[in-house]
Coordinates of C-alpha atoms in Angstrom, one line a residue:
X7 CA 0.0 0.0 0.0
X8 CA 1.2 3.4 -0.8
X9 CA 0.3 6.7 0.9
X10 CA 1.1 10.1 -0.5
X11 CA 4.7 9.9 -1.6
X12 CA 6.8 10.2 -4.8
X13 CA 4.4 8.2 -7.0
X14 CA 1.5 10.4 -6.1
X15 CA 3.5 13.6 -6.9
X16 CA 4.7 12.1 -10.2
X17 CA 1.2 11.4 -11.4
X18 CA 0.0 14.8 -10.3
X19 CA -2.9 13.6 -8.1
X20 CA -4.5 15.7 -5.3
X21 CA -2.6 14.6 -2.2
X22 CA -5.5 15.5 0.2
X23 CA -8.0 13.4 -1.8
X24 CA -5.5 10.6 -2.1
X25 CA -5.1 10.4 1.7
X26 CA -8.8 10.4 2.1
X27 CA -9.3 7.6 -0.4
X28 CA -6.8 5.2 1.0
X29 CA -8.4 4.9 4.4
X30 CA -11.9 4.6 2.7
X31 CA -10.6 1.3 1.2
X32 CA -8.6 0.2 4.2
X33 CA -11.4 0.4 6.7
X34 CA -13.7 -1.8 4.6
X35 CA -11.6 -4.7 3.3
X36 CA -8.0 -4.5 4.8
X37 CA -6.7 -6.2 7.9
X38 CA -3.5 -6.6 9.9
X39 CA -2.2 -10.1 9.3
X40 CA -1.4 -12.6 12.1
X41 CA 2.3 -13.1 11.3
X42 CA 3.1 -16.7 10.3
X43 CA 6.3 -18.2 11.9
X44 CA 8.1 -18.2 8.5
X45 CA 7.3 -14.5 8.0
X46 CA 8.5 -13.7 11.6
X47 CA 11.8 -15.5 11.0
X48 CA 12.1 -13.7 7.6
X49 CA 11.5 -10.3 9.3
X50 CA 14.3 -10.9 11.8
X51 CA 16.6 -12.1 9.0
X52 CA 16.0 -9.0 6.9
X53 CA 17.0 -6.8 9.8
X54 CA 20.0 -9.0 10.5
X55 CA 21.4 -8.3 7.0
X56 CA 20.7 -4.6 7.2
X57 CA 17.3 -4.0 5.6
X58 CA 16.4 -1.5 8.3
X59 CA 14.8 0.2 10.2
X60 CA 11.9 -2.0 11.3
X61 CA 8.7 0.0 10.6
X62 CA 6.3 -2.5 12.1
X63 CA 2.8 -2.9 10.7
X64 CA 2.1 -0.1 8.3
X65 CA 0.5 0.7 4.9
X66 CA 3.1 3.3 4.2
X67 CA 5.8 2.6 1.5
X68 CA 9.0 3.4 3.3
X69 CA 12.5 2.0 3.2
X70 CA 13.3 -0.8 5.7
X71 CA 11.4 -3.9 6.8
X72 CA 7.7 -3.8 7.5
X73 CA 4.5 -5.9 7.8
X74 CA 1.8 -4.9 5.3
X75 CA -2.0 -5.1 5.2
X76 CA -3.9 -8.1 3.9
X77 CA -7.3 -8.7 2.4
X78 CA -7.6 -11.9 4.5
X79 CA -9.3 -11.4 7.8
X80 CA -8.5 -13.3 11.1
X81 CA -10.8 -16.1 10.0
X82 CA -8.9 -16.6 6.7
X83 CA -11.8 -15.1 4.7
X84 CA -10.7 -13.1 1.6
X85 CA -12.3 -9.7 1.0
X86 CA -12.5 -8.2 -2.4
X87 CA -13.2 -4.9 -4.2
X88 CA -16.8 -6.2 -4.8
X89 CA -17.4 -5.4 -1.1
X90 CA -16.8 -1.7 -1.7
X91 CA -20.1 -1.6 -3.5
X92 CA -21.7 -1.7 -0.1
X93 CA -20.8 2.0 0.2
X94 CA -22.8 2.8 -3.0
X95 CA -26.4 4.0 -3.2
X96 CA -28.2 0.9 -4.5
X97 CA -30.9 3.0 -6.1
X98 CA -28.3 4.7 -8.3
X99 CA -26.4 1.5 -9.3
X100 CA -27.1 -1.5 -11.5
X101 CA -24.6 -4.3 -11.5
X102 CA -24.6 -6.9 -14.3
X103 CA -22.9 -10.2 -13.4
X104 CA -21.6 -12.5 -16.0
X105 CA -21.7 -9.6 -18.5
X106 CA -18.7 -9.4 -20.9
X107 CA -18.2 -6.2 -22.9
X108 CA -17.4 -6.9 -26.5
X109 CA -16.7 -3.4 -27.7
X110 CA -17.3 0.3 -27.1
X111 CA -19.9 1.8 -29.5
X112 CA -19.1 5.2 -31.1
X113 CA -20.9 7.9 -33.0
X114 CA -18.5 8.7 -35.8
X115 CA -20.2 11.7 -37.4
X116 CA -18.1 13.3 -40.1
X117 CA -15.9 16.2 -39.0
X118 CA -16.4 15.5 -35.2
X119 CA -14.3 13.7 -32.7
X120 CA -15.7 10.1 -32.2
X121 CA -18.1 10.0 -29.3
X122 CA -18.7 7.0 -27.1
X123 CA -22.4 6.0 -27.2
X124 CA -22.4 2.9 -25.0
X125 CA -21.2 -0.7 -25.1
X126 CA -22.1 -4.0 -26.7
X127 CA -21.9 -6.9 -24.2
X128 CA -23.0 -10.6 -24.0
X129 CA -24.7 -12.3 -21.1
X130 CA -23.9 -15.7 -19.5
X131 CA -25.9 -17.4 -22.3
X132 CA -23.9 -15.7 -25.0
X133 CA -26.7 -13.4 -26.0
X134 CA -25.7 -10.0 -27.3
X135 CA -27.0 -6.7 -25.7
X136 CA -26.3 -3.0 -26.1
X137 CA -26.3 -0.4 -23.3
X138 CA -26.4 3.2 -24.3
X139 CA -25.5 6.4 -22.5
X140 CA -28.1 9.0 -21.7
X141 CA -28.3 12.2 -23.7
X142 CA -26.7 14.1 -20.8
X143 CA -23.4 15.4 -22.3
X144 CA -21.6 14.4 -19.0
X145 CA -22.5 10.8 -19.3
X146 CA -19.5 8.6 -20.2
X147 CA -18.1 5.1 -20.6
X148 CA -15.4 4.3 -18.1
X149 CA -13.1 1.4 -18.9
X150 CA -11.5 -0.5 -16.0
X151 CA -10.4 -3.7 -17.7
X152 CA -6.8 -3.7 -16.4
X153 CA -3.5 -3.3 -18.1
X154 CA -4.2 -6.2 -20.5
X155 CA -7.9 -5.9 -21.0
X156 CA -8.2 -2.2 -21.6
X157 CA -5.8 -1.8 -24.5
X158 CA -7.3 -5.0 -26.0
X159 CA -10.8 -3.6 -25.8
X160 CA -9.8 -0.3 -27.1
X161 CA -8.2 -1.8 -30.2
X162 CA -11.2 -4.2 -30.7
X163 CA -13.4 -1.1 -30.6
X164 CA -11.3 0.7 -33.2
X165 CA -8.9 2.8 -31.2
X166 CA -5.2 1.9 -31.7
X167 CA -2.4 1.7 -34.1
X168 CA -3.7 1.9 -37.7
X169 CA -1.6 -1.0 -39.0
X170 CA -2.7 -3.3 -36.1
X171 CA -6.4 -2.6 -36.8
X172 CA -6.0 -3.0 -40.5
X173 CA -4.3 -6.3 -40.1
X174 CA -7.4 -7.7 -38.5
X175 CA -9.9 -5.7 -40.6
X176 CA -11.1 -3.7 -37.6
X177 CA -13.0 -0.6 -38.6
X178 CA -10.8 2.3 -37.4
X179 CA -12.4 4.9 -35.1
X180 CA -9.2 6.7 -34.1
X181 CA -5.6 6.1 -34.9
X182 CA -3.3 6.1 -31.8
X183 CA 0.0 4.4 -32.1
X184 CA 0.6 4.3 -28.3
X185 CA -2.3 1.9 -27.4
X186 CA -0.7 -1.4 -26.2
X187 CA 2.7 0.1 -26.1
X188 CA 5.0 0.6 -23.0
X189 CA 3.7 -2.6 -21.4
X190 CA 5.7 -3.5 -18.3
X191 CA 5.7 -6.0 -15.5
X192 CA 7.8 -6.3 -12.3
X193 CA 10.1 -9.3 -12.8
X194 CA 10.4 -11.6 -9.8
X195 CA 12.8 -14.4 -9.0
X196 CA 12.7 -16.8 -6.1
X197 CA 15.3 -18.7 -4.1
X198 CA 14.1 -22.0 -2.6
X199 CA 14.7 -22.5 1.2
X200 CA 14.9 -26.2 2.4
X201 CA 13.5 -27.3 5.7
X202 CA 13.6 -30.5 7.6
X203 CA 10.0 -30.2 8.8
X204 CA 6.7 -29.0 7.3
X205 CA 6.0 -25.3 7.7
X206 CA 2.8 -23.3 7.9
X207 CA 1.5 -22.0 4.6
X208 CA 1.9 -18.2 4.2
X209 CA 1.8 -15.7 1.4
X210 CA 3.6 -12.4 1.5
X211 CA 3.1 -10.6 4.8
X212 CA 6.6 -9.1 5.4
X213 CA 8.6 -7.1 3.0
X214 CA 12.1 -5.6 2.8
X215 CA 12.0 -2.3 0.8
X216 CA 15.7 -1.7 -0.1
X217 CA 17.4 1.4 -1.6
X218 CA 18.8 -0.6 -4.5
X219 CA 15.5 -0.8 -6.3
X220 CA 14.6 -4.3 -5.1
X221 CA 11.9 -5.7 -2.8
X222 CA 12.6 -8.8 -0.8
X223 CA 9.5 -10.9 0.2
X224 CA 8.7 -14.5 1.2
X225 CA 6.2 -17.3 1.0
X226 CA 6.1 -20.7 2.6
X227 CA 4.3 -24.1 3.0
X228 CA 3.3 -25.2 -0.5
X229 CA 4.2 -28.9 0.1
X230 CA 1.5 -29.8 2.7
X231 CA -0.5 -32.1 0.6
X232 CA -0.1 -34.5 -2.4
X233 CA -2.3 -32.2 -4.4
X234 CA -0.4 -29.0 -3.7
X235 CA 2.9 -30.6 -4.6
X236 CA 1.7 -32.0 -7.9
X237 CA -0.7 -29.3 -9.0
X238 CA 0.2 -25.8 -7.9
X239 CA 2.4 -23.9 -5.6
X240 CA 0.5 -20.7 -5.0
X241 CA 1.9 -17.7 -6.7
X242 CA 4.9 -19.9 -7.9
X243 CA 2.8 -21.9 -10.3
X244 CA 3.2 -21.8 -14.0
X245 CA -0.3 -23.3 -14.5
X246 CA -1.9 -20.1 -13.2
X247 CA -0.1 -17.5 -15.1
X248 CA 3.7 -18.0 -15.5
X249 CA 3.2 -18.5 -19.2
X250 CA 3.7 -14.8 -19.7
X251 CA 7.4 -15.2 -18.9
X252 CA 7.9 -17.4 -22.0
X253 CA 8.5 -15.8 -25.4
X254 CA 5.3 -15.8 -27.5
X255 CA 6.5 -18.4 -30.1
X256 CA 7.3 -20.9 -27.3
X257 CA 3.8 -20.7 -25.7
X258 CA 2.6 -23.9 -27.0
X259 CA 0.2 -26.5 -25.6
X260 CA 3.0 -29.1 -25.8
X261 CA 5.3 -26.9 -23.7
X262 CA 2.6 -26.7 -21.0
X263 CA 1.9 -30.4 -21.0
X264 CA 5.6 -31.2 -20.7
X265 CA 5.9 -28.7 -17.8
X266 CA 3.1 -30.3 -15.9
X267 CA 4.6 -33.8 -16.4
X268 CA 7.9 -32.6 -15.1
X269 CA 6.2 -31.0 -12.1
X270 CA 4.5 -34.2 -11.2
X271 CA 7.8 -36.0 -11.2
X272 CA 9.3 -33.7 -8.6
X273 CA 9.9 -35.3 -5.2
X274 CA 7.8 -34.2 -2.3
X275 CA 10.9 -32.8 -0.6
X276 CA 11.3 -30.2 -3.4
X277 CA 8.7 -28.0 -1.7
X278 CA 9.2 -28.8 1.9
X279 CA 10.1 -25.3 2.9
X280 CA 9.5 -22.0 1.2
X281 CA 10.8 -19.3 -1.0
X282 CA 12.6 -15.9 -0.6
X283 CA 11.5 -13.7 -3.4
X284 CA 13.2 -10.7 -4.9
X285 CA 11.2 -8.3 -7.2
X286 CA 12.5 -5.4 -9.3
X287 CA 10.9 -2.0 -8.5
X288 CA 10.2 0.3 -11.4
X289 CA 11.6 -1.8 -14.2
X290 CA 13.1 0.0 -17.2
X291 CA 12.3 -2.9 -19.6
X292 CA 9.1 -2.5 -21.5
X293 CA 7.2 -4.3 -24.2
X294 CA 4.0 -4.3 -26.2
X295 CA 0.5 -5.9 -26.6
X296 CA -0.8 -7.2 -29.8
X297 CA -4.2 -8.7 -30.8
X298 CA -4.2 -12.3 -31.9
X299 CA -7.7 -12.1 -33.3
X300 CA -10.9 -10.2 -32.9
X301 CA -12.4 -12.4 -30.2
X302 CA -12.6 -10.6 -26.9
X303 CA -12.6 -13.9 -25.1
X304 CA -9.1 -14.8 -26.4
X305 CA -6.1 -13.3 -24.7
X306 CA -3.9 -10.9 -26.6
X307 CA -0.2 -11.6 -27.1
X308 CA 1.8 -9.6 -24.5
X309 CA 5.6 -9.3 -24.5
X310 CA 7.2 -7.7 -21.4
X311 CA 10.8 -8.0 -22.4
X312 CA 11.9 -9.0 -19.0
X313 CA 15.6 -7.9 -18.3
X314 CA 15.7 -6.2 -21.7
X315 CA 17.4 -3.3 -20.0
X316 CA 20.8 -4.1 -18.4
X317 CA 20.0 -2.1 -15.3
X318 CA 17.1 -4.4 -14.5
X319 CA 19.4 -7.4 -14.8
X320 CA 22.0 -5.9 -12.5
X321 CA 19.3 -5.2 -9.9
X322 CA 18.1 -8.8 -10.1
X323 CA 21.6 -10.1 -9.5
X324 CA 21.9 -7.8 -6.4
X325 CA 18.5 -9.0 -5.2
X326 CA 19.5 -12.7 -5.5
X327 CA 22.6 -12.0 -3.5
X328 CA 20.5 -10.3 -0.9
X329 CA 18.0 -13.2 -0.8
X330 CA 20.9 -15.6 -0.3
X331 CA 22.2 -13.5 2.6
X332 CA 18.8 -13.6 4.3
X333 CA 18.7 -17.4 4.0
X334 CA 22.2 -17.8 5.3
X335 CA 21.6 -15.5 8.3
X336 CA 21.8 -17.1 11.7
X337 CA 18.2 -16.0 12.4
X338 CA 16.9 -18.0 9.4
X339 CA 19.1 -21.1 9.9
X340 CA 18.0 -21.2 13.5
X341 CA 14.4 -21.4 12.2
X342 CA 14.9 -23.8 9.4
X343 CA 17.2 -26.1 11.5
X344 CA 19.3 -26.6 8.3
X345 CA 23.0 -26.1 7.8
X346 CA 24.0 -22.8 6.2
X347 CA 23.6 -23.6 2.5
X348 CA 26.0 -22.3 -0.2
X349 CA 24.7 -19.9 -2.8
X350 CA 25.3 -22.5 -5.5
X351 CA 23.3 -25.1 -3.6
X352 CA 20.4 -22.7 -3.1
X353 CA 20.4 -21.8 -6.8
X354 CA 20.6 -25.5 -7.8
X355 CA 17.5 -26.3 -5.7
X356 CA 15.7 -23.3 -7.0
X357 CA 16.3 -24.3 -10.6
X358 CA 15.0 -27.8 -9.9
X359 CA 11.9 -26.4 -8.4
X360 CA 11.0 -25.6 -12.0
X361 CA 8.5 -22.8 -11.4
X362 CA 8.1 -21.6 -15.0
X363 CA 8.2 -23.1 -18.5
X364 CA 11.5 -21.4 -19.7
X365 CA 14.1 -23.9 -20.8
X366 CA 17.0 -24.0 -18.3
X367 CA 20.7 -23.7 -19.0
X368 CA 23.6 -25.7 -17.6
X369 CA 25.2 -22.5 -16.2
X370 CA 22.1 -21.4 -14.2
X371 CA 23.9 -22.1 -10.9
X372 CA 27.2 -20.4 -12.1
X373 CA 25.8 -17.2 -13.6
X374 CA 23.4 -15.1 -11.6
X375 CA 22.5 -13.3 -14.8
X376 CA 21.5 -16.5 -16.4
X377 CA 19.7 -17.6 -13.3
X378 CA 17.7 -14.4 -13.3
X379 CA 16.7 -14.8 -17.0
X380 CA 15.7 -18.5 -16.7
X381 CA 13.8 -18.4 -13.4
X382 CA 11.9 -15.1 -13.8
X383 CA 8.3 -15.3 -12.8
X384 CA 5.4 -12.8 -12.8
X385 CA 3.6 -11.6 -9.7
X386 CA 0.9 -10.1 -12.0
X387 CA 1.8 -6.4 -11.5
X388 CA 1.2 -5.6 -15.2
X389 CA 0.9 -1.9 -16.1
X390 CA 1.0 0.4 -19.1
X391 CA -0.6 0.2 -22.5
X392 CA -2.7 3.4 -22.1
X393 CA -0.3 5.9 -20.6
X394 CA -1.2 9.4 -19.5
X395 CA -0.2 11.9 -22.2
X396 CA -0.2 9.3 -24.9
X397 CA -3.6 7.5 -24.7
X398 CA -5.4 9.5 -22.0
X399 CA -5.1 13.1 -20.7
X400 CA -4.4 13.9 -17.0
X401 CA -8.1 13.4 -16.2
X402 CA -7.9 10.0 -17.8
X403 CA -10.1 10.9 -20.7
X404 CA -9.2 9.1 -24.0
X405 CA -7.3 11.6 -26.2
X406 CA -9.2 12.4 -29.4
X407 CA -12.5 10.9 -28.2
X408 CA -15.4 12.1 -26.3
X409 CA -17.3 10.6 -23.3
X410 CA -14.7 7.9 -22.8
X411 CA -12.4 7.5 -19.8
X412 CA -9.9 4.9 -18.5
X413 CA -9.5 4.2 -14.8
X414 CA -7.1 1.3 -14.1
X415 CA -3.4 0.3 -14.1
X416 CA -3.0 0.5 -17.9
X417 CA -2.5 4.3 -17.3
X418 CA 0.4 3.7 -14.9
X419 CA 4.0 4.1 -16.0
X420 CA 5.1 2.2 -12.9
X421 CA 3.6 -0.3 -10.5
X422 CA 3.2 1.7 -7.2
X423 CA 4.4 0.3 -3.9
X424 CA 5.4 -3.3 -3.3
X425 CA 1.9 -4.3 -4.5
X426 CA -0.3 -2.0 -6.7
X427 CA -3.6 -3.3 -5.4
X428 CA -4.1 -0.7 -2.7
X429 CA -3.4 2.2 -5.1
X430 CA -5.6 0.7 -7.9
X431 CA -8.5 0.5 -5.4
X432 CA -7.8 3.9 -4.0
X433 CA -7.7 5.3 -7.6
X434 CA -11.3 4.0 -8.2
X435 CA -12.6 6.0 -5.2
X436 CA -10.3 9.0 -6.0
X437 CA -11.5 9.3 -9.6
X438 CA -15.1 8.7 -8.7
X439 CA -15.0 11.6 -6.2
X440 CA -13.3 13.8 -8.7
X441 CA -16.0 13.1 -11.3
X442 CA -18.8 13.6 -8.9
X443 CA -17.4 16.9 -7.6
X444 CA -16.9 18.2 -11.2
X445 CA -20.5 17.2 -12.1
X446 CA -22.4 18.2 -9.0
X447 CA -20.2 20.5 -7.0
X448 CA -21.2 20.7 -3.3
X449 CA -24.3 18.7 -4.0
X450 CA -22.1 15.7 -4.6
X451 CA -21.7 15.4 -0.8
X452 CA -18.2 13.9 -1.0

């Protein structure tokens, strides 16, 4: 979570409204986690290797070691953005579930900027429907489909690079070469930590925010059952999204099937422990998104160019070295009850954990650069594709169009904080209040 800091200043948001909007989200769906033993040992180890000071439990994004908020309550129940709808006036809101937008509909009157009129969508039975805006000139369509869905929907609706639209015979509404460009993701790599006993399962609770542009995090306990060993390992599972780390031409059905087979052959001991994760903050490497076809239900092709910029690779190497130091610290070895492992042994076990589909190299345990490239995974912090100043204006209205706005992470040039979720949710409330105040003034009541 991120409260008013450098990111907020860079995007030019109203600091007062930002700091009103974060607590609005936090009070409804965010909780203080009960720290798992693995996370507690990790916290002490971070401090042991110099990731200080200890900032305790806080939503603030500040250097050092901290415990962050969670959307899981003390009973283990997950809370989602859907619950924020409880704050809405139900008389002023209609929610359609199982409705999938197919395209934005435009009025393309000659000599005028294209004007959004509404959307075409299909229901759970596949039946097509249209929803139109009222005649009020302030009515508008707001896209919040995420960093991948929004540029895809824009292009399918006729807004995007001319050559891309012509290639698929999409009727062009507005040429904009920047739609789908500047796609970025925070590359993450993990180092496996062995244990002689089972450990409680935990996702990220503690984080080390370093000054070298790397975040150090941890997860544990994905070897507790036969199913979890052979099927998935939480966020370290290629079956639930790590395919994005593989170059597009290698993303074949055969590659996935071979990966799953290799995963099933792993010994149970391979995941009797946990992982220390290092993630690059504000990566300089960027890529692009392209349509595969005109079916909204089919994912587009996205290339993030992980480690395309040499600085990102250098930071990964530094992050792996820091992760190894954490694992080798006395605090951690006292917890794991294992001998202090060498870096080469840690890397060798991590490569064998086989958490993505990328072909491995024989020098993965000798070259930290190669290790970074071959073991990179996503933590789904995708952003870009509809940047401010290129696709939308500072008020997030689509450039060159009327009555169309974008409010999601596709407008970000970086992924804020150690996890962008808090800022994305805050952004929804922030932009909603801004729009209401502009339309209604004091009558908005917010």
